[in-house]
Amino acid sequence: ETGVTQSPTHLIKTRGQQVTLRCSSQSGHNTVSWYQQALGQGPQFIFQYYREEENGRGNFPPRFSGLQFPNYSSELNVNALELDDSALYLCASSQKRGSPGNTQYFGPGTRLTVL
Amino acid sequence: AQRVTQPEKLLSVFKGAPVELKCNYSYSGSPELFWYVQYSRQRLQLLLRHISRESIKGFTADLNKGETSFHLKKPFAQEEDSAMYYCALSNQGAQKLVFGQGTRLTINP
């Protein structure tokens, strides 16, 4: 069983630029969630994708957008980067939306630094 | 509003001593509660969830709906328990996780 993978591991961008982060879900999982973890904080929910459709969104502006592909992998796109976007971005996959007690499996994260 | 509070950012105990990591939550309805752990240089991973009523690595957690708490306990701490611990909740089945700020647990030899 292949775990959740994310790329790249680290990324440095400047203010105003755009970035795309990628996530491959665990085998057999059809739901992907994205979280932002600022330094010293717990992860914060950005949005979730289920079968290529957005299925819930946290308190993040529209410049945070995403995609899910037919193979259930996913992208997180952030436009017009701001300094406060510097964080660890976590992707988590799970087996089935709506299943009580369903476990989310996390990737290693992408560390984004905005200068 | 959904909220998870972990009042201790840092907790340090000696090996063999009991450990209790506190977690309080605010939620209208019946949430699912989880404890996630992150060991040094490893990814975030599920430690236990309240519906399973399991003991994992000697840790247990009981959901107290009256006190809206889900404290994590272990009777005898081991050095390998040193890690970052996050309490989290979600809607039943909705899967959006709301995390606390985390508690860094250090077990001293």
PDB file of C-alpha atoms in Angstrom:
ATOM      1  CA  GLU A   1       0.000   0.000   0.000  1.00  0.00           C
ATOM      2  CA  THR A   2       1.474   3.348  -1.072  1.00  0.00           C
ATOM      3  CA  GLY A   3       1.136   6.220   1.378  1.00  0.00           C
ATOM      4  CA  VAL A   4       0.266   9.837   0.681  1.00  0.00           C
ATOM      5  CA  THR A   5       3.007  11.672  -1.168  1.00  0.00           C
ATOM      6  CA  GLN A   6       3.461  15.395  -1.727  1.00  0.00           C
ATOM      7  CA  SER A   7       5.677  17.459  -3.979  1.00  0.00           C
ATOM      8  CA  PRO A   8       7.741  19.475  -3.814  1.00  0.00           C
ATOM      9  CA  THR A   9       9.206  19.118  -0.333  1.00  0.00           C
ATOM     10  CA  HIS A  10      10.254  22.740  -0.096  1.00  0.00           C
ATOM     11  CA  LEU A  11       9.469  25.798  -2.142  1.00  0.00           C
ATOM     12  CA  ILE A  12      10.531  29.441  -2.021  1.00  0.00           C
ATOM     13  CA  LYS A  13       8.451  32.089  -3.775  1.00  0.00           C
ATOM     14  CA  THR A  14       8.159  35.863  -3.711  1.00  0.00           C
ATOM     15  CA  ARG A  15       5.108  37.960  -2.920  1.00  0.00           C
ATOM     16  CA  GLY A  16       2.604  38.149  -5.743  1.00  0.00           C
ATOM     17  CA  GLN A  17       3.696  34.908  -7.383  1.00  0.00           C
ATOM     18  CA  GLN A  18       1.569  31.834  -7.861  1.00  0.00           C
ATOM     19  CA  VAL A  19       2.297  28.324  -6.602  1.00  0.00           C
ATOM     20  CA  THR A  20       0.995  24.807  -7.246  1.00  0.00           C
ATOM     21  CA  LEU A  21       1.412  22.031  -4.730  1.00  0.00           C
ATOM     22  CA  ARG A  22       0.732  18.402  -5.548  1.00  0.00           C
ATOM     23  CA  CYS A  23      -0.567  15.421  -3.644  1.00  0.00           C
ATOM     24  CA  SER A  24      -1.002  11.764  -4.505  1.00  0.00           C
ATOM     25  CA  SER A  25      -3.562  10.049  -2.347  1.00  0.00           C
ATOM     26  CA  GLN A  26      -3.107   6.682  -0.721  1.00  0.00           C
ATOM     27  CA  SER A  27      -4.139   3.723  -2.829  1.00  0.00           C
ATOM     28  CA  GLY A  28      -7.880   3.105  -2.587  1.00  0.00           C
ATOM     29  CA  HIS A  29      -8.686   6.580  -1.230  1.00  0.00           C
ATOM     30  CA  ASN A  30     -11.036   8.908  -3.089  1.00  0.00           C
ATOM     31  CA  THR A  31     -11.093  11.924  -0.778  1.00  0.00           C
ATOM     32  CA  VAL A  32      -8.338  14.494  -0.375  1.00  0.00           C
ATOM     33  CA  SER A  33      -8.183  17.294   2.181  1.00  0.00           C
ATOM     34  CA  TRP A  34      -5.699  20.159   2.349  1.00  0.00           C
ATOM     35  CA  TYR A  35      -4.505  21.874   5.507  1.00  0.00           C
ATOM     36  CA  GLN A  36      -2.269  24.839   6.226  1.00  0.00           C
ATOM     37  CA  GLN A  37      -0.024  24.646   9.284  1.00  0.00           C
ATOM     38  CA  ALA A  38       1.615  27.876  10.332  1.00  0.00           C
ATOM     39  CA  LEU A  39       4.610  27.722  12.640  1.00  0.00           C
ATOM     40  CA  GLY A  40       3.579  26.790  16.177  1.00  0.00           C
ATOM     41  CA  GLN A  41      -0.039  26.168  15.222  1.00  0.00           C
ATOM     42  CA  GLY A  42      -2.197  23.177  14.533  1.00  0.00           C
ATOM     43  CA  PRO A  43      -3.230  22.402  10.956  1.00  0.00           C
ATOM     44  CA  GLN A  44      -6.121  24.481   9.569  1.00  0.00           C
ATOM     45  CA  PHE A  45      -8.568  23.045   7.060  1.00  0.00           C
ATOM     46  CA  ILE A  46      -8.441  24.678   3.623  1.00  0.00           C
ATOM     47  CA  PHE A  47     -10.772  22.473   1.577  1.00  0.00           C
ATOM     48  CA  GLN A  48     -11.646  18.923   0.693  1.00  0.00           C
ATOM     49  CA  TYR A  49     -12.182  17.172  -2.642  1.00  0.00           C
ATOM     50  CA  TYR A  50     -14.304  14.112  -3.215  1.00  0.00           C
ATOM     51  CA  ARG A  51     -14.565  12.539  -6.646  1.00  0.00           C
ATOM     52  CA  GLU A  52     -13.192  15.677  -8.326  1.00  0.00           C
ATOM     53  CA  GLU A  53     -15.658  18.055  -6.639  1.00  0.00           C
ATOM     54  CA  GLU A  54     -14.972  20.505  -3.817  1.00  0.00           C
ATOM     55  CA  ASN A  55     -16.684  19.163  -0.718  1.00  0.00           C
ATOM     56  CA  GLY A  56     -16.319  21.777   1.982  1.00  0.00           C
ATOM     57  CA  ARG A  57     -14.072  24.763   2.435  1.00  0.00           C
ATOM     58  CA  GLY A  58     -12.490  26.450   5.418  1.00  0.00           C
ATOM     59  CA  ASN A  59     -11.981  30.144   6.046  1.00  0.00           C
ATOM     60  CA  PHE A  60      -9.540  30.788   3.201  1.00  0.00           C
ATOM     61  CA  PRO A  61      -9.853  33.390   0.427  1.00  0.00           C
ATOM     62  CA  PRO A  62     -10.671  32.445  -3.189  1.00  0.00           C
ATOM     63  CA  ARG A  63      -7.032  32.798  -4.220  1.00  0.00           C
ATOM     64  CA  PHE A  64      -6.659  29.358  -2.631  1.00  0.00           C
ATOM     65  CA  SER A  65      -8.070  26.900  -5.146  1.00  0.00           C
ATOM     66  CA  GLY A  66      -7.746  23.236  -5.878  1.00  0.00           C
ATOM     67  CA  LEU A  67      -8.330  20.386  -8.237  1.00  0.00           C
ATOM     68  CA  GLN A  68      -8.788  16.671  -7.970  1.00  0.00           C
ATOM     69  CA  PHE A  69      -8.046  14.386 -10.885  1.00  0.00           C
ATOM     70  CA  PRO A  70      -9.703  11.119 -11.962  1.00  0.00           C
ATOM     71  CA  ASN A  71      -6.925   9.153 -10.256  1.00  0.00           C
ATOM     72  CA  TYR A  72      -7.815  11.086  -7.042  1.00  0.00           C
ATOM     73  CA  SER A  73      -4.524  12.970  -6.917  1.00  0.00           C
ATOM     74  CA  SER A  74      -4.922  16.647  -6.134  1.00  0.00           C
ATOM     75  CA  GLU A  75      -3.406  20.087  -6.555  1.00  0.00           C
ATOM     76  CA  LEU A  76      -3.526  23.138  -4.336  1.00  0.00           C
ATOM     77  CA  ASN A  77      -3.041  26.449  -6.120  1.00  0.00           C
ATOM     78  CA  VAL A  78      -2.377  29.729  -4.384  1.00  0.00           C
ATOM     79  CA  ASN A  79      -2.413  32.982  -6.362  1.00  0.00           C
ATOM     80  CA  ALA A  80      -1.025  36.372  -5.407  1.00  0.00           C
ATOM     81  CA  LEU A  81       1.127  34.967  -2.637  1.00  0.00           C
ATOM     82  CA  GLU A  82       1.380  36.922   0.599  1.00  0.00           C
ATOM     83  CA  LEU A  83       3.999  36.686   3.329  1.00  0.00           C
ATOM     84  CA  ASP A  84       1.450  35.080   5.663  1.00  0.00           C
ATOM     85  CA  ASP A  85       1.056  32.187   3.236  1.00  0.00           C
ATOM     86  CA  SER A  86       4.407  30.888   4.459  1.00  0.00           C
ATOM     87  CA  ALA A  87       3.531  27.602   6.127  1.00  0.00           C
ATOM     88  CA  LEU A  88       3.606  23.836   5.902  1.00  0.00           C
ATOM     89  CA  TYR A  89       0.872  22.592   3.576  1.00  0.00           C
ATOM     90  CA  LEU A  90      -0.460  19.170   4.401  1.00  0.00           C
ATOM     91  CA  CYS A  91      -2.480  16.872   2.242  1.00  0.00           C
ATOM     92  CA  ALA A  92      -4.549  14.050   3.737  1.00  0.00           C
ATOM     93  CA  SER A  93      -6.441  11.304   1.992  1.00  0.00           C
ATOM     94  CA  SER A  94      -9.223   9.101   3.263  1.00  0.00           C
ATOM     95  CA  GLN A  95     -11.195   6.187   1.990  1.00  0.00           C
ATOM     96  CA  LYS A  96     -14.755   7.320   1.835  1.00  0.00           C
ATOM     97  CA  ARG A  97     -16.493  10.568   2.498  1.00  0.00           C
ATOM     98  CA  GLY A  98     -19.218  10.390   5.082  1.00  0.00           C
ATOM     99  CA  SER A  99     -18.029   7.264   6.762  1.00  0.00           C
ATOM    100  CA  PRO A 100     -17.994   7.719  10.556  1.00  0.00           C
ATOM    101  CA  GLY A 101     -14.617   7.327  12.138  1.00  0.00           C
ATOM    102  CA  ASN A 102     -12.898   7.412   8.788  1.00  0.00           C
ATOM    103  CA  THR A 103      -9.197   8.015   9.163  1.00  0.00           C
ATOM    104  CA  GLN A 104      -7.303  10.717   7.330  1.00  0.00           C
ATOM    105  CA  TYR A 105      -3.771   9.764   6.363  1.00  0.00           C
ATOM    106  CA  PHE A 106      -1.368  12.642   6.051  1.00  0.00           C
ATOM    107  CA  GLY A 107       1.465  13.292   3.667  1.00  0.00           C
ATOM    108  CA  PRO A 108       4.817  14.705   4.746  1.00  0.00           C
ATOM    109  CA  GLY A 109       3.870  18.225   3.714  1.00  0.00           C
ATOM    110  CA  THR A 110       5.287  20.940   1.497  1.00  0.00           C
ATOM    111  CA  ARG A 111       7.119  23.767   3.235  1.00  0.00           C
ATOM    112  CA  LEU A 112       6.319  27.038   1.428  1.00  0.00           C
ATOM    113  CA  THR A 113       8.333  30.155   2.154  1.00  0.00           C
ATOM    114  CA  VAL A 114       7.166  33.475   0.726  1.00  0.00           C
ATOM    115  CA  LEU A 115       9.762  36.263   0.638  1.00  0.00           C
TER     116      LEU A 115
ATOM    117  CA  ALA B   1     -18.343  27.404  16.591  1.00  0.00           C
ATOM    118  CA  GLN B   2     -16.099  24.376  16.412  1.00  0.00           C
ATOM    119  CA  ARG B   3     -13.001  24.756  18.522  1.00  0.00           C
ATOM    120  CA  VAL B   4     -10.362  22.551  20.121  1.00  0.00           C
ATOM    121  CA  THR B   5      -8.282  23.830  23.012  1.00  0.00           C
ATOM    122  CA  GLN B   6      -5.088  22.267  24.243  1.00  0.00           C
ATOM    123  CA  PRO B   7      -4.115  24.428  27.204  1.00  0.00           C
ATOM    124  CA  GLU B   8      -0.511  23.206  27.484  1.00  0.00           C
ATOM    125  CA  LYS B   9       1.905  24.040  24.686  1.00  0.00           C
ATOM    126  CA  LEU B  10       4.702  22.205  26.485  1.00  0.00           C
ATOM    127  CA  LEU B  11       4.594  19.300  28.898  1.00  0.00           C
ATOM    128  CA  SER B  12       7.604  17.635  30.448  1.00  0.00           C
ATOM    129  CA  VAL B  13       7.503  14.509  32.624  1.00  0.00           C
ATOM    130  CA  PHE B  14       9.964  11.906  33.801  1.00  0.00           C
ATOM    131  CA  LYS B  15      10.132   8.417  32.363  1.00  0.00           C
ATOM    132  CA  GLY B  16       7.798   6.111  34.259  1.00  0.00           C
ATOM    133  CA  ALA B  17       5.563   8.940  35.467  1.00  0.00           C
ATOM    134  CA  PRO B  18       1.915   9.238  34.427  1.00  0.00           C
ATOM    135  CA  VAL B  19       1.071  11.525  31.528  1.00  0.00           C
ATOM    136  CA  GLU B  20      -2.112  13.462  30.829  1.00  0.00           C
ATOM    137  CA  LEU B  21      -2.489  15.749  27.833  1.00  0.00           C
ATOM    138  CA  LYS B  22      -5.571  17.910  28.086  1.00  0.00           C
ATOM    139  CA  CYS B  23      -8.047  18.590  25.327  1.00  0.00           C
ATOM    140  CA  ASN B  24     -11.305  20.513  25.525  1.00  0.00           C
ATOM    141  CA  TYR B  25     -13.646  21.106  22.658  1.00  0.00           C
ATOM    142  CA  SER B  26     -16.557  23.266  21.665  1.00  0.00           C
ATOM    143  CA  TYR B  27     -19.074  21.757  19.274  1.00  0.00           C
ATOM    144  CA  SER B  28     -22.837  21.670  18.903  1.00  0.00           C
ATOM    145  CA  GLY B  29     -23.803  18.111  18.145  1.00  0.00           C
ATOM    146  CA  SER B  30     -21.929  14.835  18.383  1.00  0.00           C
ATOM    147  CA  PRO B  31     -18.383  15.206  17.153  1.00  0.00           C
ATOM    148  CA  GLU B  32     -15.817  12.556  16.486  1.00  0.00           C
ATOM    149  CA  LEU B  33     -12.646  13.093  18.516  1.00  0.00           C
ATOM    150  CA  PHE B  34      -9.131  12.114  17.581  1.00  0.00           C
ATOM    151  CA  TRP B  35      -5.590  12.307  18.854  1.00  0.00           C
ATOM    152  CA  TYR B  36      -2.881  12.696  16.242  1.00  0.00           C
ATOM    153  CA  VAL B  37       0.849  12.430  16.972  1.00  0.00           C
ATOM    154  CA  GLN B  38       3.902  13.672  15.151  1.00  0.00           C
ATOM    155  CA  TYR B  39       7.236  12.136  16.082  1.00  0.00           C
ATOM    156  CA  SER B  40      10.454  13.909  15.177  1.00  0.00           C
ATOM    157  CA  ARG B  41      10.975  13.994  11.378  1.00  0.00           C
ATOM    158  CA  GLN B  42       7.843  11.930  10.751  1.00  0.00           C
ATOM    159  CA  ARG B  43       4.459  12.791   9.343  1.00  0.00           C
ATOM    160  CA  LEU B  44       1.318  13.421  11.318  1.00  0.00           C
ATOM    161  CA  GLN B  45      -0.366  10.128  12.141  1.00  0.00           C
ATOM    162  CA  LEU B  46      -3.490   9.011  13.933  1.00  0.00           C
ATOM    163  CA  LEU B  47      -2.877   7.778  17.464  1.00  0.00           C
ATOM    164  CA  LEU B  48      -6.426   6.972  18.494  1.00  0.00           C
ATOM    165  CA  ARG B  49     -10.070   7.988  18.038  1.00  0.00           C
ATOM    166  CA  HIS B  50     -12.860   7.935  20.548  1.00  0.00           C
ATOM    167  CA  ILE B  51     -15.194   5.611  18.664  1.00  0.00           C
ATOM    168  CA  SER B  52     -12.618   2.829  18.665  1.00  0.00           C
ATOM    169  CA  ARG B  53     -12.160   2.845  22.443  1.00  0.00           C
ATOM    170  CA  GLU B  54      -8.705   1.377  21.891  1.00  0.00           C
ATOM    171  CA  SER B  55      -5.481   1.616  23.822  1.00  0.00           C
ATOM    172  CA  ILE B  56      -2.635   2.437  21.457  1.00  0.00           C
ATOM    173  CA  LYS B  57       0.977   2.376  22.688  1.00  0.00           C
ATOM    174  CA  GLY B  58      -0.450   2.400  26.210  1.00  0.00           C
ATOM    175  CA  PHE B  59      -2.432   5.605  25.595  1.00  0.00           C
ATOM    176  CA  THR B  60      -6.148   5.906  26.246  1.00  0.00           C
ATOM    177  CA  ALA B  61      -8.603   8.764  25.906  1.00  0.00           C
ATOM    178  CA  ASP B  62     -12.131   8.982  27.179  1.00  0.00           C
ATOM    179  CA  LEU B  63     -14.724  11.295  25.728  1.00  0.00           C
ATOM    180  CA  ASN B  64     -16.474  13.224  28.493  1.00  0.00           C
ATOM    181  CA  LYS B  65     -19.445  14.947  26.900  1.00  0.00           C
ATOM    182  CA  GLY B  66     -20.444  16.700  30.117  1.00  0.00           C
ATOM    183  CA  GLU B  67     -17.067  18.387  30.430  1.00  0.00           C
ATOM    184  CA  THR B  68     -16.514  18.479  26.639  1.00  0.00           C
ATOM    185  CA  SER B  69     -13.091  16.958  27.140  1.00  0.00           C
ATOM    186  CA  PHE B  70     -11.022  14.242  25.504  1.00  0.00           C
ATOM    187  CA  HIS B  71      -7.871  14.015  27.586  1.00  0.00           C
ATOM    188  CA  LEU B  72      -5.081  11.651  26.560  1.00  0.00           C
ATOM    189  CA  LYS B  73      -3.551   9.518  29.304  1.00  0.00           C
ATOM    190  CA  LYS B  74      -0.780   7.033  29.813  1.00  0.00           C
ATOM    191  CA  PRO B  75       0.071   5.535  33.194  1.00  0.00           C
ATOM    192  CA  PHE B  76       3.824   5.135  32.633  1.00  0.00           C
ATOM    193  CA  ALA B  77       5.582   7.429  30.176  1.00  0.00           C
ATOM    194  CA  GLN B  78       8.388   6.127  27.976  1.00  0.00           C
ATOM    195  CA  GLU B  79      11.117   8.144  26.270  1.00  0.00           C
ATOM    196  CA  GLU B  80       9.779   7.210  22.836  1.00  0.00           C
ATOM    197  CA  ASP B  81       6.538   9.026  23.694  1.00  0.00           C
ATOM    198  CA  SER B  82       8.308  12.360  23.204  1.00  0.00           C
ATOM    199  CA  ALA B  83       6.469  13.993  20.316  1.00  0.00           C
ATOM    200  CA  MET B  84       3.965  16.652  19.294  1.00  0.00           C
ATOM    201  CA  TYR B  85       0.372  15.686  20.096  1.00  0.00           C
ATOM    202  CA  TYR B  86      -2.700  17.204  18.469  1.00  0.00           C
ATOM    203  CA  CYS B  87      -6.276  16.789  19.522  1.00  0.00           C
ATOM    204  CA  ALA B  88      -8.813  17.119  16.698  1.00  0.00           C
ATOM    205  CA  LEU B  89     -12.529  16.862  16.079  1.00  0.00           C
ATOM    206  CA  SER B  90     -14.723  16.400  13.060  1.00  0.00           C
ATOM    207  CA  ASN B  91     -18.389  16.198  12.146  1.00  0.00           C
ATOM    208  CA  GLN B  92     -19.538  12.625  12.069  1.00  0.00           C
ATOM    209  CA  GLY B  93     -18.375  11.465   8.690  1.00  0.00           C
ATOM    210  CA  ALA B  94     -17.745  14.955   7.317  1.00  0.00           C
ATOM    211  CA  GLN B  95     -14.042  14.506   7.723  1.00  0.00           C
ATOM    212  CA  LYS B  96     -13.070  18.147   8.057  1.00  0.00           C
ATOM    213  CA  LEU B  97     -10.673  18.048  10.992  1.00  0.00           C
ATOM    214  CA  VAL B  98     -10.428  20.933  13.443  1.00  0.00           C
ATOM    215  CA  PHE B  99      -7.133  20.781  15.313  1.00  0.00           C
ATOM    216  CA  GLY B 100      -5.932  22.198  18.577  1.00  0.00           C
ATOM    217  CA  GLN B 101      -2.630  24.052  18.753  1.00  0.00           C
ATOM    218  CA  GLY B 102      -0.795  20.966  19.933  1.00  0.00           C
ATOM    219  CA  THR B 103       1.187  19.957  23.010  1.00  0.00           C
ATOM    220  CA  ARG B 104       4.858  19.133  22.808  1.00  0.00           C
ATOM    221  CA  LEU B 105       5.492  16.269  25.192  1.00  0.00           C
ATOM    222  CA  THR B 106       9.024  15.642  26.416  1.00  0.00           C
ATOM    223  CA  ILE B 107       9.863  12.570  28.448  1.00  0.00           C
ATOM    224  CA  ASN B 108      12.984  13.025  30.518  1.00  0.00           C
ATOM    225  CA  PRO B 109      15.150  10.003  31.345  1.00  0.00           C
TER     226      PRO B 109
END
